[in-house]
PDB file of C-alpha atoms in Angstrom:
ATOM      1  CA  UNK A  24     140.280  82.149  48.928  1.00 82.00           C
ATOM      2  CA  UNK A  25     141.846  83.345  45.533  1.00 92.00           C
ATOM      3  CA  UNK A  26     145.207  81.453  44.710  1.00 94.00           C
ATOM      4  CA  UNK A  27     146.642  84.704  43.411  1.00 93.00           C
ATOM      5  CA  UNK A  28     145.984  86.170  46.547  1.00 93.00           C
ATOM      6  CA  UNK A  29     147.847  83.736  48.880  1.00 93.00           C
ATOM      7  CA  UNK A  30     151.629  84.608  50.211  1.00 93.00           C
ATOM      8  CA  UNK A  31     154.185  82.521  51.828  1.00 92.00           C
ATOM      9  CA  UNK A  32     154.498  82.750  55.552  1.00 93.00           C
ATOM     10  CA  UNK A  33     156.773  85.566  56.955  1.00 92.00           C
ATOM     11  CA  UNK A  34     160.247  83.959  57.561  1.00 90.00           C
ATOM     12  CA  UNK A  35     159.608  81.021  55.122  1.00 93.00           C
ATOM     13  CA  UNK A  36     161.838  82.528  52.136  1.00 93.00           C
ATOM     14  CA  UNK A  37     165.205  83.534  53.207  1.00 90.00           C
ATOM     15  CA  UNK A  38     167.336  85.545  51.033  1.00 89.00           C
ATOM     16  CA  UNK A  39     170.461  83.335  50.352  1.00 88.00           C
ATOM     17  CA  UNK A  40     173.990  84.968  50.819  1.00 88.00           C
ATOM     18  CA  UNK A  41     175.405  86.645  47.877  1.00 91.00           C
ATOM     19  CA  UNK A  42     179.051  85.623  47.730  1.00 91.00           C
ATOM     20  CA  UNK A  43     182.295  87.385  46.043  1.00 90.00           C
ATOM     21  CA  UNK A  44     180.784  90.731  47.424  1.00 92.00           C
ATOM     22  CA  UNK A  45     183.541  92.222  48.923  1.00 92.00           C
ATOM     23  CA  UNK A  46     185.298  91.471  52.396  1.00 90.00           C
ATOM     24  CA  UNK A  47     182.216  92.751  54.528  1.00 89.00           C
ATOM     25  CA  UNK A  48     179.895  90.697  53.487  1.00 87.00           C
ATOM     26  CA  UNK A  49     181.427  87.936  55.020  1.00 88.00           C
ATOM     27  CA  UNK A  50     181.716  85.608  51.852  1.00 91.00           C
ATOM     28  CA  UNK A  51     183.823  87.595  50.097  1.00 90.00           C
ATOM     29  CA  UNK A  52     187.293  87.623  47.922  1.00 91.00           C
ATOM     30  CA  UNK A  53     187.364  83.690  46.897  1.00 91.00           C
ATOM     31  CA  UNK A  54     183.722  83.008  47.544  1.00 90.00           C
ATOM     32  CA  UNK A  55     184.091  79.650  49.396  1.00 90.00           C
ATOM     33  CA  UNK A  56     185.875  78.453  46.689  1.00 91.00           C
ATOM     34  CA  UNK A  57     189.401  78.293  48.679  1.00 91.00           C
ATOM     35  CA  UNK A  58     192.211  79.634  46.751  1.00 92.00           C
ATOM     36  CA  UNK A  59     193.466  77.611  43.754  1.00 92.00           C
ATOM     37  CA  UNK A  60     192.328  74.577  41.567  1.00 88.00           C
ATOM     38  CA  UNK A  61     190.004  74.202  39.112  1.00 86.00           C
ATOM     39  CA  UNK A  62     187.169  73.707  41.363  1.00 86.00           C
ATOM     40  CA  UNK A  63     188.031  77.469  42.417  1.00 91.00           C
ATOM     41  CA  UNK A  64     187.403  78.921  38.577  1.00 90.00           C
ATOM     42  CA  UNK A  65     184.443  79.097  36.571  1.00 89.00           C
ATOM     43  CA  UNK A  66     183.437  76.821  34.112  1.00 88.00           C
ATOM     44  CA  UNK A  67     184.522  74.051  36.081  1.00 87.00           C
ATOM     45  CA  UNK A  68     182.663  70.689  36.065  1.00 88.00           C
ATOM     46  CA  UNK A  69     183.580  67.059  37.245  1.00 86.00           C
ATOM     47  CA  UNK A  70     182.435  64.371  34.604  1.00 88.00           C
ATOM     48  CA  UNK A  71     180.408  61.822  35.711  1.00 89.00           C
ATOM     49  CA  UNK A  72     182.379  58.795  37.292  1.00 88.00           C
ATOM     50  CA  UNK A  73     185.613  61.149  37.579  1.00 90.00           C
ATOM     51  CA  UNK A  74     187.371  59.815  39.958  1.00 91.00           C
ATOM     52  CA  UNK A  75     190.101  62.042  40.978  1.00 87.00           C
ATOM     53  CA  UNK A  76     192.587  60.483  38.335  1.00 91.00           C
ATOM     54  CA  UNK A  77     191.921  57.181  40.237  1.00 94.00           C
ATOM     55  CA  UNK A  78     191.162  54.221  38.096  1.00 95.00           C
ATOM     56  CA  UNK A  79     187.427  54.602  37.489  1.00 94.00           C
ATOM     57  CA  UNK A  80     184.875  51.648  38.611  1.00 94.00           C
ATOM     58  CA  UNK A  81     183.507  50.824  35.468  1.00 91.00           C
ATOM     59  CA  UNK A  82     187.679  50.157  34.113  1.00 93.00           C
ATOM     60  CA  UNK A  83     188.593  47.924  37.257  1.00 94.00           C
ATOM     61  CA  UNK A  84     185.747  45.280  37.013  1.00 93.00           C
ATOM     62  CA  UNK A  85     186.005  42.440  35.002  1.00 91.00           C
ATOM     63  CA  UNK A  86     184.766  42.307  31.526  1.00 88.00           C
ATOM     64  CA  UNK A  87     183.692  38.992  30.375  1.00 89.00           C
ATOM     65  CA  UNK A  88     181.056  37.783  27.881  1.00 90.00           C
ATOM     66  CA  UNK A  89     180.167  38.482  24.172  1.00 91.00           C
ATOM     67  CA  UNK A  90     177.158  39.335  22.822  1.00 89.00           C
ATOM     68  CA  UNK A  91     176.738  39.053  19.010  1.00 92.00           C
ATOM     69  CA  UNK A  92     174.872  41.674  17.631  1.00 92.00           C
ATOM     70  CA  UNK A  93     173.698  40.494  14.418  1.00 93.00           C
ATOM     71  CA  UNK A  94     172.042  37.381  15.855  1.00 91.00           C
ATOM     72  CA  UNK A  95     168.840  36.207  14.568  1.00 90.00           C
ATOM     73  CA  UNK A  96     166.059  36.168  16.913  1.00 93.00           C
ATOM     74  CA  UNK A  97     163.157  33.620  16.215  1.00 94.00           C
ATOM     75  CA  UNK A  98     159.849  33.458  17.333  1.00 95.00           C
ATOM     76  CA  UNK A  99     159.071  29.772  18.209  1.00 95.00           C
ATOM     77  CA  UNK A 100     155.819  28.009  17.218  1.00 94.00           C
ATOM     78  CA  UNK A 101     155.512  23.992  18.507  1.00 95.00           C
ATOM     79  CA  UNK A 102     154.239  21.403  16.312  1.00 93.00           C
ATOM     80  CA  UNK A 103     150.934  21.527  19.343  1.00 93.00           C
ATOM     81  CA  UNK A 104     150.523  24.956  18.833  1.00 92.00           C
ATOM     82  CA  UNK A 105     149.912  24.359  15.022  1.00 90.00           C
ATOM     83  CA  UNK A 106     147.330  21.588  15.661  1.00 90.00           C
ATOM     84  CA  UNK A 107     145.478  23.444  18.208  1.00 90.00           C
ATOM     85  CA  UNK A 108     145.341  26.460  15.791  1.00 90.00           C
ATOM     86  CA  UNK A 109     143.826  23.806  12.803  1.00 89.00           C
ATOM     87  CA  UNK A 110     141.972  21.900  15.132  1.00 89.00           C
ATOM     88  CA  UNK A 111     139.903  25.609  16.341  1.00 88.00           C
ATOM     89  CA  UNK A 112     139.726  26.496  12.339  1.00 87.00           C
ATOM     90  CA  UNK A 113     142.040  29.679  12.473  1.00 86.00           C
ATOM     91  CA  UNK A 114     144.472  27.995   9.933  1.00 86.00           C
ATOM     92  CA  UNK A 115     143.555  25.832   6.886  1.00 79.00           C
ATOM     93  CA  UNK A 116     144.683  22.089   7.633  1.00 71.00           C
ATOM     94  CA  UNK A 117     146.848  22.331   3.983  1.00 80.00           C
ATOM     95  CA  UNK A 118     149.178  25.235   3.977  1.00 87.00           C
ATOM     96  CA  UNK A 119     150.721  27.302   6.947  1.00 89.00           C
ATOM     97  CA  UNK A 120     153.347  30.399   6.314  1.00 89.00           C
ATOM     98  CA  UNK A 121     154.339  33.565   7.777  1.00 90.00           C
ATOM     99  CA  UNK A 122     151.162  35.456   5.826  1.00 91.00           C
ATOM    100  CA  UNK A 123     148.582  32.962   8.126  1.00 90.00           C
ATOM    101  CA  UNK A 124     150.478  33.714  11.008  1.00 91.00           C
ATOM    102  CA  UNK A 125     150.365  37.239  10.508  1.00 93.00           C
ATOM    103  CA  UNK A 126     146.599  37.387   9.441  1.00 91.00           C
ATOM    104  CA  UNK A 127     145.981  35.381  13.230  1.00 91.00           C
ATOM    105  CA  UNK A 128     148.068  37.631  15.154  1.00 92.00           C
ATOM    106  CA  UNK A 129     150.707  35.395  15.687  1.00 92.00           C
ATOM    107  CA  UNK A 130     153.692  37.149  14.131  1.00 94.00           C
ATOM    108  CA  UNK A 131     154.413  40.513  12.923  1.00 93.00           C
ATOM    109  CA  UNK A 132     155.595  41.115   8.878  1.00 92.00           C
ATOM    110  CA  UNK A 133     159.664  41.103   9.642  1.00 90.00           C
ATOM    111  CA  UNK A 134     159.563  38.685  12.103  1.00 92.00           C
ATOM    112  CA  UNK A 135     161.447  35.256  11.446  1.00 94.00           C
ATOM    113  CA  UNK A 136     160.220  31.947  12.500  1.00 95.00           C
ATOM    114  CA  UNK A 137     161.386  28.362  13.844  1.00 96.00           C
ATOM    115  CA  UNK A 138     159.099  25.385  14.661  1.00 94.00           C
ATOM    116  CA  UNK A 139     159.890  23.006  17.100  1.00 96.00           C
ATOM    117  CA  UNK A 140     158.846  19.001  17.695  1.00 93.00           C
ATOM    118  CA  UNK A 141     157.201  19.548  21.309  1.00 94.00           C
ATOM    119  CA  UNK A 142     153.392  17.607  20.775  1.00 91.00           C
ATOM    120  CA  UNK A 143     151.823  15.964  17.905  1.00 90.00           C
ATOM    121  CA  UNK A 144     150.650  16.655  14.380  1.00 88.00           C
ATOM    122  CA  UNK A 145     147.705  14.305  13.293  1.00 89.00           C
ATOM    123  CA  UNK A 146     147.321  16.507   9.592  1.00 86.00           C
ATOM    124  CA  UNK A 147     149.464  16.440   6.732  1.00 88.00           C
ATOM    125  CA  UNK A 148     150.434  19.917   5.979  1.00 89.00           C
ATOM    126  CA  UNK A 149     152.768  21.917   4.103  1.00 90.00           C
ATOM    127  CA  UNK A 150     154.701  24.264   6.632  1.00 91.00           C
ATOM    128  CA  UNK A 151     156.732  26.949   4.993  1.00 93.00           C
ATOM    129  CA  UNK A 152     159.225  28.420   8.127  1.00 94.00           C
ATOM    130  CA  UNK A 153     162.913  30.026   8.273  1.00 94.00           C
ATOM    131  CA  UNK A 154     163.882  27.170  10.135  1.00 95.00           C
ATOM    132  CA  UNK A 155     162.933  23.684  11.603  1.00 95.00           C
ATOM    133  CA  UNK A 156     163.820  21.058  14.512  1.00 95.00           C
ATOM    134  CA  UNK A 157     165.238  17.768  13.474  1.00 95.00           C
ATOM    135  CA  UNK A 158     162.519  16.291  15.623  1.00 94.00           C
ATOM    136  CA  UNK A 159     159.721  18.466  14.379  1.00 94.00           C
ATOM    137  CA  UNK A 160     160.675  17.693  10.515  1.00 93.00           C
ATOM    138  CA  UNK A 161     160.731  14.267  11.120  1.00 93.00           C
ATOM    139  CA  UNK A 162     157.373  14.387  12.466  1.00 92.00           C
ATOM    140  CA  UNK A 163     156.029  16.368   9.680  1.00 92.00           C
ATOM    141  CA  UNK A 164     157.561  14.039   7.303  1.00 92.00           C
ATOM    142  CA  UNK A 165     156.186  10.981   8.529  1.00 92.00           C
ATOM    143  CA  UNK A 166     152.671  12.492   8.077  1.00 89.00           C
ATOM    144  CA  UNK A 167     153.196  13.095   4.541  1.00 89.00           C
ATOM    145  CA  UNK A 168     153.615  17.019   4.905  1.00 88.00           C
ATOM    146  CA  UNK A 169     156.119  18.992   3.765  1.00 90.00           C
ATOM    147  CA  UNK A 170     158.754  21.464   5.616  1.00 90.00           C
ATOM    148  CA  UNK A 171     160.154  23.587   3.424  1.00 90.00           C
ATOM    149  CA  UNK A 172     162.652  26.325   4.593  1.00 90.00           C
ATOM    150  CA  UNK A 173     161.983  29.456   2.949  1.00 82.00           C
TER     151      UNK A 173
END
């Protein structure tokens, strides 16, 4: 069997009815199109969600809600995160910033950065991040490391 050689069955492909051919053809003089309107002329098309003139959907629900475009999305490290990263040897126990986290895999280069006070730090460090926790600070602080929003 050659695929170039194969045919549909006899009867499977109908000729569709050619319309605006004339009054014997059956479909003839408006073409099914009924008489007047714009659905009866060419270059007619309905817009998507046209209702008729009627109120669309999308106007009659309820809008509610805001959504602030500009808002600053951080990626959130906590304080046990950091230690488990030290205590494995990924990060030095002196200095983290955005570079280490990058070099791990953590975060990518424009990515911003908040830590958080969920678990305990038992190393002083100096953390450099776009933003901090009250509680995480604190418990930074009382280590003898430093926070220091960049």
């Amino acid at each position: 069997m050659i695929l170039n050689h194969l045919t549909p069955l006899q009867g499977s492909n109908k000729k569709g009815k050619r319309l605006g051919r004339g009054k014997g053809s059956g479909k003839g003089k408006t073409a099914t199109r009924g008489n007047k309107g714009a659905k009866s002329r060419s270059g007619n098309s309905v817009k998507l969600g046209f209702e008729g003139g009627q109120m669309p959907f999308h106007k009659r629900i309820p809008k509610f809600g805001f959504k602030n475009r500009n808002k600053k999305k951080y990626k959130i490290f906590n304080l046990e995160t950091l230690e488990d990263l030290i205590n494995i040897g990924k990060v030095k126990r002196n200095l983290i910033n955005n570079n280490v986290l990058i070099k791990i895999g953590l975060l990518k280069k424009k990515e911003v950065f908040k830590i958080l006070g969920k678990g305990e730090l038992t190393h002083k460090i100096k953390l450099f991040a776009h933003k901090f926790s009250k509680k995480a600070s604190l418990k930074i602080k009382k280590l003898g490391g430093k926070p220091i929003i960049k």
